[in-house]
Amino acid sequence: MTAVDLIAAIGLVAWIYLLLLNGGFWLTSEREEFERGKFAGPGAWPRVTAVIPARNEADMLPLSLTSLVAQDYPGEFSIVLVDDQSTDGTAEIARKIAAGSTREVSIIEGAPLPAAWTGKVWAMHQGIAAATSSKAPDYLLLTDADIGYTPEMLTSLVTSSRANGRAMTSVMAKLKCESWAERALVPAFIFFFQMLYPFRWVNSETASTAAAAGGCMLVERTALERAGGIAAIRGALIDDCALGKLLKKQGPIWLGLSHGVTSLRVYPAFDDIRRMVARSAYAQLHYSPVLLLGTVVGMGLIYLAPLAFAMFSNYPANVIGAATYALMVIAFQPTLRFYNRSPLWGLALPVIATAYVGFTLDSAYQHMRGRGGLWKGRVQAEVGRQ
């Protein structure tokens, strides 16, 4: 067996492992819709407060905040929005929406960002403090200002969370997939995330894997308090996964997909998605050049080499490469179906993976330039290292 044959065989073994032994990540089987109807509603509906950190989100709130005030939740539900030093009239838009709502909606002005905190976590901290200052809720819905909800979502989340005694129930928002850039790159973003954090393992009480999706996290208040509060992750750039890890020590957590929680933010161009990924990709690698190199080599071996071997190598490497490529394409199909995209996009996965490698390298480059973690005018990567 030549070196090329051996490398091809390693790639095949890697994909067999990923499909059979990596928590069934590719099946998209952990779904909020599948939870509905399995559990009876609680006898007394718990009190819930949504906390929304909002920095320059005036264009998002007419859809996102409106979807929250329209929830059909039968229990007591209030909303606290933290205007995080916005300059676009975010607070004014929020007040107009609140004035036309029967829900209790509070808008508070966020204080300047202190040292050792990332911006979103600091805003959440202020919102949670306001939400728990008098009539403390049983659950906190930590959500983003660009997330929309179907009317039944909060009821569904509370029902399943209460019935299973969860410290957290989180839903990965379905991202927009309309522009050419979104169609090409968004399904793979979800695919790669599930590969890193297989949802079945996240949801298992016996597995150590922990993660969450920051756009929608229903958190049991007392579990968060036992864990030290949101201040325990004050410097985390990837705050959702940090919170998931923190709360899994307090009780069961759950993470899944849903058609009922959607991201309202659009990514019309490839550069928009590059910035979104590059903001935190190097933080995911703990700012380690060694892990960065390993990621580049690993992605090349798993995604690029099989197609290259299938096209340009001799037997048996070409056959092994073709088989590996076929497994890769098959694995991507459930995610493509979830996003209602053509199965032919599976053929492009090696090219799409190459783009994500480029985004990750750019993330490291931006970090070296002192511009890591850039979001809404803030550079936060150094905070994330603390």
Short mmCIF file of C-alpha atoms in Angstrom, two decimals:
data_model
loop_
_atom_site.label_atom_id
_atom_site.label_comp_id
_atom_site.label_asym_id
_atom_site.label_seq_id
_atom_site.Cartn_x
_atom_site.Cartn_y
_atom_site.Cartn_z
CA MET A 1 0.00 0.00 0.00
CA THR A 2 1.40 3.37 -1.02
CA ALA A 3 1.31 6.52 1.12
CA VAL A 4 -1.50 7.86 -1.07
CA ASP A 5 -3.52 4.69 -0.56
CA LEU A 6 -2.97 4.92 3.20
CA ILE A 7 -4.11 8.56 3.37
CA ALA A 8 -7.19 7.70 1.30
CA ALA A 9 -7.98 4.82 3.66
CA ILE A 10 -7.63 7.09 6.69
CA GLY A 11 -10.17 9.47 5.17
CA LEU A 12 -12.61 6.62 4.58
CA VAL A 13 -12.23 5.35 8.16
CA ALA A 14 -12.77 8.89 9.43
CA TRP A 15 -16.08 9.23 7.59
CA ILE A 16 -17.25 5.78 8.70
CA TYR A 17 -16.53 6.87 12.26
CA LEU A 18 -18.36 10.17 11.79
CA LEU A 19 -21.45 8.53 10.35
CA LEU A 20 -21.67 5.61 12.78
CA LEU A 21 -20.03 6.71 16.01
CA ASN A 22 -20.28 10.52 16.26
CA GLY A 23 -23.70 10.77 17.86
CA GLY A 24 -25.67 10.56 14.62
CA PHE A 25 -24.93 14.27 14.19
CA TRP A 26 -25.82 14.26 10.50
CA LEU A 27 -29.36 12.90 10.92
CA THR A 28 -30.88 16.17 12.22
CA SER A 29 -33.04 13.98 14.47
CA GLU A 30 -32.99 16.21 17.55
CA ARG A 31 -35.92 18.47 16.69
CA GLU A 32 -38.18 20.65 18.78
CA GLU A 33 -41.14 19.64 16.61
CA PHE A 34 -40.62 16.02 17.65
CA GLU A 35 -40.92 17.05 21.31
CA ARG A 36 -44.37 18.55 20.92
CA GLY A 37 -47.26 16.47 22.19
CA LYS A 38 -45.00 14.11 24.13
CA PHE A 39 -45.48 15.92 27.43
CA ALA A 40 -48.48 17.29 29.27
CA GLY A 41 -48.47 20.95 30.24
CA PRO A 42 -47.63 21.77 33.88
CA GLY A 43 -50.49 22.13 36.33
CA ALA A 44 -49.42 25.70 37.04
CA TRP A 45 -47.59 27.47 34.27
CA PRO A 46 -44.25 28.88 35.49
CA ARG A 47 -43.41 32.55 35.26
CA VAL A 48 -41.07 33.38 32.34
CA THR A 49 -39.11 36.51 31.48
CA ALA A 50 -37.35 36.98 28.15
CA VAL A 51 -34.06 38.88 28.25
CA ILE A 52 -32.96 40.50 24.98
CA PRO A 53 -29.57 42.18 24.58
CA ALA A 54 -29.91 44.64 21.69
CA ARG A 55 -27.14 46.70 20.14
CA ASN A 56 -28.16 48.65 17.04
CA GLU A 57 -31.06 46.33 16.22
CA ALA A 58 -33.74 48.86 15.24
CA ASP A 59 -34.34 47.08 11.93
CA MET A 60 -34.77 43.67 13.61
CA LEU A 61 -37.11 44.53 16.48
CA PRO A 62 -40.32 45.09 14.47
CA LEU A 63 -40.19 41.38 13.65
CA SER A 64 -38.32 39.83 16.58
CA LEU A 65 -39.82 41.70 19.54
CA THR A 66 -43.25 41.59 17.94
CA SER A 67 -43.01 37.80 17.67
CA LEU A 68 -42.26 37.57 21.38
CA VAL A 69 -45.12 39.77 22.54
CA ALA A 70 -47.40 37.64 20.33
CA GLN A 71 -46.58 34.39 22.14
CA ASP A 72 -49.66 32.41 23.14
CA TYR A 73 -48.08 31.31 26.41
CA PRO A 74 -50.82 30.79 29.02
CA GLY A 75 -48.65 31.71 32.00
CA GLU A 76 -47.13 34.98 33.14
CA PHE A 77 -44.64 36.19 30.54
CA SER A 78 -42.70 39.44 30.51
CA ILE A 79 -39.84 40.86 28.47
CA VAL A 80 -36.76 42.87 29.39
CA LEU A 81 -34.82 44.47 26.55
CA VAL A 82 -31.38 45.92 27.25
CA ASP A 83 -30.41 48.73 24.89
CA ASP A 84 -26.67 48.10 24.71
CA GLN A 85 -25.30 51.56 23.85
CA SER A 86 -27.18 51.68 20.54
CA THR A 87 -26.94 54.63 18.16
CA ASP A 88 -29.75 53.73 15.74
CA GLY A 89 -32.87 54.34 17.82
CA THR A 90 -33.18 50.76 19.10
CA ALA A 91 -34.75 51.87 22.39
CA GLU A 92 -37.30 54.10 20.66
CA ILE A 93 -38.45 51.30 18.37
CA ALA A 94 -38.70 48.93 21.35
CA ARG A 95 -40.82 51.44 23.29
CA LYS A 96 -43.24 51.84 20.38
CA ILE A 97 -43.70 48.07 20.18
CA ALA A 98 -44.11 47.83 23.95
CA ALA A 99 -46.75 50.57 23.95
CA GLY A 100 -48.94 48.52 21.65
CA SER A 101 -48.56 45.27 23.59
CA THR A 102 -50.54 43.74 26.42
CA ARG A 103 -47.36 42.06 27.67
CA GLU A 104 -45.13 43.69 30.26
CA VAL A 105 -42.14 44.96 28.29
CA SER A 106 -39.33 46.84 30.04
CA ILE A 107 -36.59 48.69 28.18
CA ILE A 108 -33.48 49.51 30.16
CA GLU A 109 -30.46 51.53 29.11
CA GLY A 110 -27.32 49.44 29.25
CA ALA A 111 -24.34 50.69 31.23
CA PRO A 112 -20.91 51.05 29.60
CA LEU A 113 -19.03 47.80 29.10
CA PRO A 114 -16.65 47.07 32.00
CA ALA A 115 -13.31 45.31 31.66
CA ALA A 116 -13.28 41.50 31.54
CA TRP A 117 -16.82 41.26 30.11
CA THR A 118 -17.91 40.60 26.55
CA GLY A 119 -20.64 42.91 25.34
CA LYS A 120 -23.50 40.45 24.95
CA VAL A 121 -22.88 38.75 28.30
CA TRP A 122 -22.73 42.14 30.06
CA ALA A 123 -26.05 43.11 28.50
CA MET A 124 -27.60 39.78 29.51
CA HIS A 125 -26.28 40.27 33.05
CA GLN A 126 -28.05 43.62 33.31
CA GLY A 127 -31.26 42.20 31.87
CA ILE A 128 -31.25 39.24 34.24
CA ALA A 129 -30.65 41.57 37.18
CA ALA A 130 -33.66 43.63 36.15
CA ALA A 131 -35.80 40.55 35.57
CA THR A 132 -35.03 39.09 39.00
CA SER A 133 -35.00 42.30 41.04
CA SER A 134 -38.54 41.91 42.39
CA LYS A 135 -40.79 39.13 41.14
CA ALA A 136 -38.19 36.58 40.06
CA PRO A 137 -39.27 34.34 37.16
CA ASP A 138 -39.00 30.57 37.16
CA TYR A 139 -37.40 30.60 33.71
CA LEU A 140 -35.35 33.07 31.71
CA LEU A 141 -35.62 33.05 27.94
CA LEU A 142 -32.22 34.36 26.85
CA THR A 143 -32.71 35.35 23.25
CA ASP A 144 -31.22 37.59 20.59
CA ALA A 145 -32.75 40.68 19.03
CA ASP A 146 -32.65 39.11 15.57
CA ILE A 147 -34.61 35.95 16.42
CA GLY A 148 -38.25 35.37 15.49
CA TYR A 149 -40.65 32.90 17.11
CA THR A 150 -43.85 31.23 15.99
CA PRO A 151 -46.63 31.88 18.54
CA GLU A 152 -46.57 28.42 20.14
CA MET A 153 -42.82 28.20 20.72
CA LEU A 154 -42.57 29.41 24.31
CA THR A 155 -45.35 27.07 25.40
CA SER A 156 -43.58 24.16 23.70
CA LEU A 157 -40.21 25.02 25.23
CA VAL A 158 -41.57 25.42 28.75
CA THR A 159 -43.62 22.23 28.52
CA SER A 160 -40.71 20.02 27.46
CA SER A 161 -38.25 21.72 29.79
CA ARG A 162 -40.51 21.40 32.82
CA ALA A 163 -41.46 17.80 32.07
CA ASN A 164 -37.80 16.76 31.81
CA GLY A 165 -36.45 18.85 34.67
CA ARG A 166 -33.97 20.59 32.41
CA ALA A 167 -31.57 23.28 33.45
CA MET A 168 -31.64 24.54 29.85
CA THR A 169 -33.57 23.96 26.66
CA SER A 170 -31.96 25.57 23.63
CA VAL A 171 -32.99 25.74 19.99
CA MET A 172 -30.65 26.52 17.12
CA ALA A 173 -32.45 29.15 15.10
CA LYS A 174 -33.05 28.30 11.47
CA LEU A 175 -30.88 30.73 9.53
CA LYS A 176 -31.94 32.57 6.40
CA CYS A 177 -31.13 30.57 3.29
CA GLU A 178 -32.25 32.75 0.41
CA SER A 179 -29.29 34.61 -1.13
CA TRP A 180 -26.71 32.73 -3.19
CA ALA A 181 -24.20 33.01 -0.36
CA GLU A 182 -26.70 31.69 2.18
CA ARG A 183 -27.73 28.76 -0.01
CA ALA A 184 -24.09 27.83 -0.52
CA LEU A 185 -22.82 28.23 3.03
CA VAL A 186 -25.58 28.22 5.66
CA PRO A 187 -26.56 24.51 5.65
CA ALA A 188 -22.88 23.58 5.99
CA PHE A 189 -22.55 25.93 8.98
CA ILE A 190 -25.23 23.90 10.79
CA PHE A 191 -23.68 20.64 9.58
CA PHE A 192 -20.24 21.55 10.93
CA PHE A 193 -21.68 22.75 14.24
CA GLN A 194 -23.50 19.46 14.74
CA MET A 195 -20.31 17.59 13.87
CA LEU A 196 -18.44 19.47 16.62
CA TYR A 197 -21.29 19.17 19.14
CA PRO A 198 -23.46 16.16 18.29
CA PHE A 199 -26.86 17.12 19.63
CA ARG A 200 -27.60 13.58 20.80
CA TRP A 201 -24.52 13.75 23.03
CA VAL A 202 -25.40 17.24 24.25
CA ASN A 203 -28.82 15.92 25.24
CA SER A 204 -27.49 12.81 26.98
CA GLU A 205 -27.10 13.03 30.73
CA THR A 206 -24.23 10.53 30.59
CA ALA A 207 -22.17 12.29 27.91
CA SER A 208 -19.85 15.17 28.73
CA THR A 209 -20.55 17.09 25.50
CA ALA A 210 -22.27 20.39 26.21
CA ALA A 211 -23.37 23.21 23.92
CA ALA A 212 -26.21 25.63 23.28
CA ALA A 213 -27.43 28.02 20.61
CA GLY A 214 -27.35 31.59 21.87
CA GLY A 215 -30.36 32.80 19.91
CA CYS A 216 -32.80 30.80 22.02
CA MET A 217 -31.95 29.48 25.49
CA LEU A 218 -34.68 28.76 28.03
CA VAL A 219 -32.83 28.60 31.34
CA GLU A 220 -34.12 27.56 34.75
CA ARG A 221 -33.35 30.54 36.95
CA THR A 222 -32.37 28.59 40.05
CA ALA A 223 -29.98 26.40 38.03
CA LEU A 224 -28.30 29.52 36.68
CA GLU A 225 -28.00 30.94 40.18
CA ARG A 226 -26.48 27.70 41.50
CA ALA A 227 -23.92 27.89 38.70
CA GLY A 228 -22.82 31.37 39.76
CA GLY A 229 -25.04 33.40 37.47
CA ILE A 230 -24.24 34.70 34.01
CA ALA A 231 -21.17 36.40 35.51
CA ALA A 232 -19.52 32.97 35.59
CA ILE A 233 -19.04 33.27 31.80
CA ARG A 234 -18.41 37.04 31.75
CA GLY A 235 -15.42 36.84 29.40
CA ALA A 236 -16.71 34.17 27.02
CA LEU A 237 -16.81 35.12 23.35
CA ILE A 238 -18.68 31.91 22.51
CA ASP A 239 -21.09 32.52 25.35
CA ASP A 240 -23.78 30.01 24.39
CA CYS A 241 -21.55 26.94 24.48
CA ALA A 242 -19.90 28.25 27.64
CA LEU A 243 -23.32 28.56 29.26
CA GLY A 244 -24.31 25.10 28.07
CA LYS A 245 -21.20 23.63 29.67
CA LEU A 246 -21.86 25.53 32.88
CA LEU A 247 -25.50 24.47 33.16
CA LYS A 248 -24.99 20.82 32.26
CA LYS A 249 -23.28 20.53 35.65
CA GLN A 250 -26.58 21.64 37.22
CA GLY A 251 -28.98 19.32 35.39
CA PRO A 252 -30.05 18.00 31.99
CA ILE A 253 -29.76 20.27 28.99
CA TRP A 254 -31.24 19.90 25.50
CA LEU A 255 -30.28 21.35 22.13
CA GLY A 256 -32.12 20.84 18.87
CA LEU A 257 -33.30 22.28 15.59
CA SER A 258 -36.70 23.80 14.84
CA HIS A 259 -38.63 25.50 12.07
CA GLY A 260 -40.33 27.64 14.73
CA VAL A 261 -37.27 29.64 15.82
CA THR A 262 -35.75 31.61 12.96
CA SER A 263 -32.93 34.06 12.46
CA LEU A 264 -34.16 37.26 10.87
CA ARG A 265 -30.69 38.48 9.92
CA VAL A 266 -29.78 38.25 6.25
CA TYR A 267 -26.35 37.46 4.83
CA PRO A 268 -26.60 38.67 1.25
CA ALA A 269 -22.91 38.23 0.35
CA PHE A 270 -20.14 35.75 1.04
CA ASP A 271 -18.27 38.44 2.97
CA ASP A 272 -21.18 38.78 5.39
CA ILE A 273 -20.93 35.10 6.28
CA ARG A 274 -17.14 35.33 6.45
CA ARG A 275 -17.42 38.04 9.10
CA MET A 276 -20.00 36.05 11.04
CA VAL A 277 -17.78 32.94 11.14
CA ALA A 278 -14.48 34.76 11.58
CA ARG A 279 -15.77 36.60 14.65
CA SER A 280 -15.43 33.49 16.83
CA ALA A 281 -13.77 30.68 14.83
CA TYR A 282 -10.30 31.21 16.29
CA ALA A 283 -11.81 31.49 19.79
CA GLN A 284 -13.33 28.03 19.17
CA LEU A 285 -9.74 26.82 18.75
CA HIS A 286 -8.70 28.51 22.01
CA TYR A 287 -6.49 30.89 20.03
CA SER A 288 -4.04 28.02 19.51
CA PRO A 289 -1.83 27.97 16.37
CA VAL A 290 -1.36 24.24 16.91
CA LEU A 291 -5.12 23.61 16.88
CA LEU A 292 -5.44 25.91 13.88
CA LEU A 293 -2.86 23.87 11.95
CA GLY A 294 -4.56 20.64 13.00
CA THR A 295 -7.91 21.97 11.84
CA VAL A 296 -6.56 22.95 8.42
CA VAL A 297 -4.87 19.56 7.97
CA GLY A 298 -7.91 17.67 9.27
CA MET A 299 -10.37 19.51 7.04
CA GLY A 300 -8.12 18.87 4.06
CA LEU A 301 -7.89 15.16 4.85
CA ILE A 302 -11.60 14.71 5.50
CA TYR A 303 -13.15 16.97 2.86
CA LEU A 304 -10.67 17.76 0.09
CA ALA A 305 -8.50 14.66 -0.21
CA PRO A 306 -11.33 12.18 -1.03
CA LEU A 307 -12.44 14.15 -4.08
CA ALA A 308 -8.85 14.72 -5.19
CA PHE A 309 -8.05 11.01 -4.88
CA ALA A 310 -11.23 10.05 -6.73
CA MET A 311 -10.37 12.32 -9.64
CA PHE A 312 -6.59 12.08 -9.95
CA SER A 313 -5.25 8.95 -8.22
CA ASN A 314 -4.76 5.38 -9.36
CA TYR A 315 -6.38 2.25 -7.97
CA PRO A 316 -7.11 1.64 -5.12
CA ALA A 317 -6.87 5.23 -3.86
CA ASN A 318 -9.31 6.46 -6.52
CA VAL A 319 -11.95 3.90 -5.52
CA ILE A 320 -11.45 4.59 -1.81
CA GLY A 321 -11.65 8.33 -2.47
CA ALA A 322 -14.86 7.94 -4.49
CA ALA A 323 -16.46 5.86 -1.73
CA THR A 324 -15.46 8.43 0.88
CA TYR A 325 -16.82 11.27 -1.24
CA ALA A 326 -20.12 9.39 -1.60
CA LEU A 327 -20.40 9.01 2.19
CA MET A 328 -19.73 12.74 2.58
CA VAL A 329 -22.48 13.64 0.12
CA ILE A 330 -24.92 11.25 1.80
CA ALA A 331 -24.15 12.65 5.26
CA PHE A 332 -25.02 16.18 4.12
CA GLN A 333 -28.45 15.27 2.76
CA PRO A 334 -30.57 15.52 5.96
CA THR A 335 -29.27 19.04 6.63
CA LEU A 336 -29.99 20.05 3.04
CA ARG A 337 -33.54 18.68 3.38
CA PHE A 338 -34.04 20.64 6.60
CA TYR A 339 -33.16 23.80 4.66
CA ASN A 340 -35.16 22.70 1.60
CA ARG A 341 -32.11 22.84 -0.62
CA SER A 342 -31.28 20.65 -3.63
CA PRO A 343 -29.42 17.43 -2.78
CA LEU A 344 -26.91 18.40 -5.47
CA TRP A 345 -25.39 20.87 -3.01
CA GLY A 346 -23.90 17.81 -1.35
CA LEU A 347 -21.51 17.48 -4.28
CA ALA A 348 -20.08 20.90 -3.44
CA LEU A 349 -19.27 20.10 0.20
CA PRO A 350 -15.47 19.91 -0.38
CA VAL A 351 -15.53 23.39 -1.92
CA ILE A 352 -17.77 24.72 0.85
CA ALA A 353 -15.45 23.22 3.47
CA THR A 354 -12.54 25.00 1.81
CA ALA A 355 -14.36 28.30 2.22
CA TYR A 356 -14.82 27.63 5.93
CA VAL A 357 -11.13 26.82 6.29
CA GLY A 358 -10.47 30.22 4.74
CA PHE A 359 -12.86 31.89 7.19
CA THR A 360 -11.06 30.21 10.09
CA LEU A 361 -7.67 31.35 8.85
CA ASP A 362 -9.08 34.85 8.49
CA SER A 363 -10.32 34.65 12.08
CA ALA A 364 -6.78 33.92 13.23
CA TYR A 365 -5.43 36.73 11.06
CA GLN A 366 -7.93 39.24 12.46
CA HIS A 367 -6.95 38.16 15.95
CA MET A 368 -3.26 38.80 15.20
CA ARG A 369 -4.22 42.25 13.88
CA GLY A 370 -5.96 42.99 17.18
CA ARG A 371 -9.40 42.92 15.55
CA GLY A 372 -10.57 39.51 16.74
CA GLY A 373 -14.16 39.08 17.84
CA LEU A 374 -15.26 42.25 16.06
CA TRP A 375 -19.02 42.74 16.36
CA LYS A 376 -21.05 45.94 16.20
CA GLY A 377 -17.91 48.02 16.55
CA ARG A 378 -16.44 46.10 19.50
CA VAL A 379 -13.24 44.03 19.46
CA GLN A 380 -13.55 41.32 22.09
CA ALA A 381 -11.25 38.39 21.34
CA GLU A 382 -8.80 39.31 24.07
CA VAL A 383 -11.65 39.30 26.58
CA GLY A 384 -12.60 35.84 25.36
CA ARG A 385 -9.14 34.57 26.33
CA GLN A 386 -9.50 35.51 29.97
#
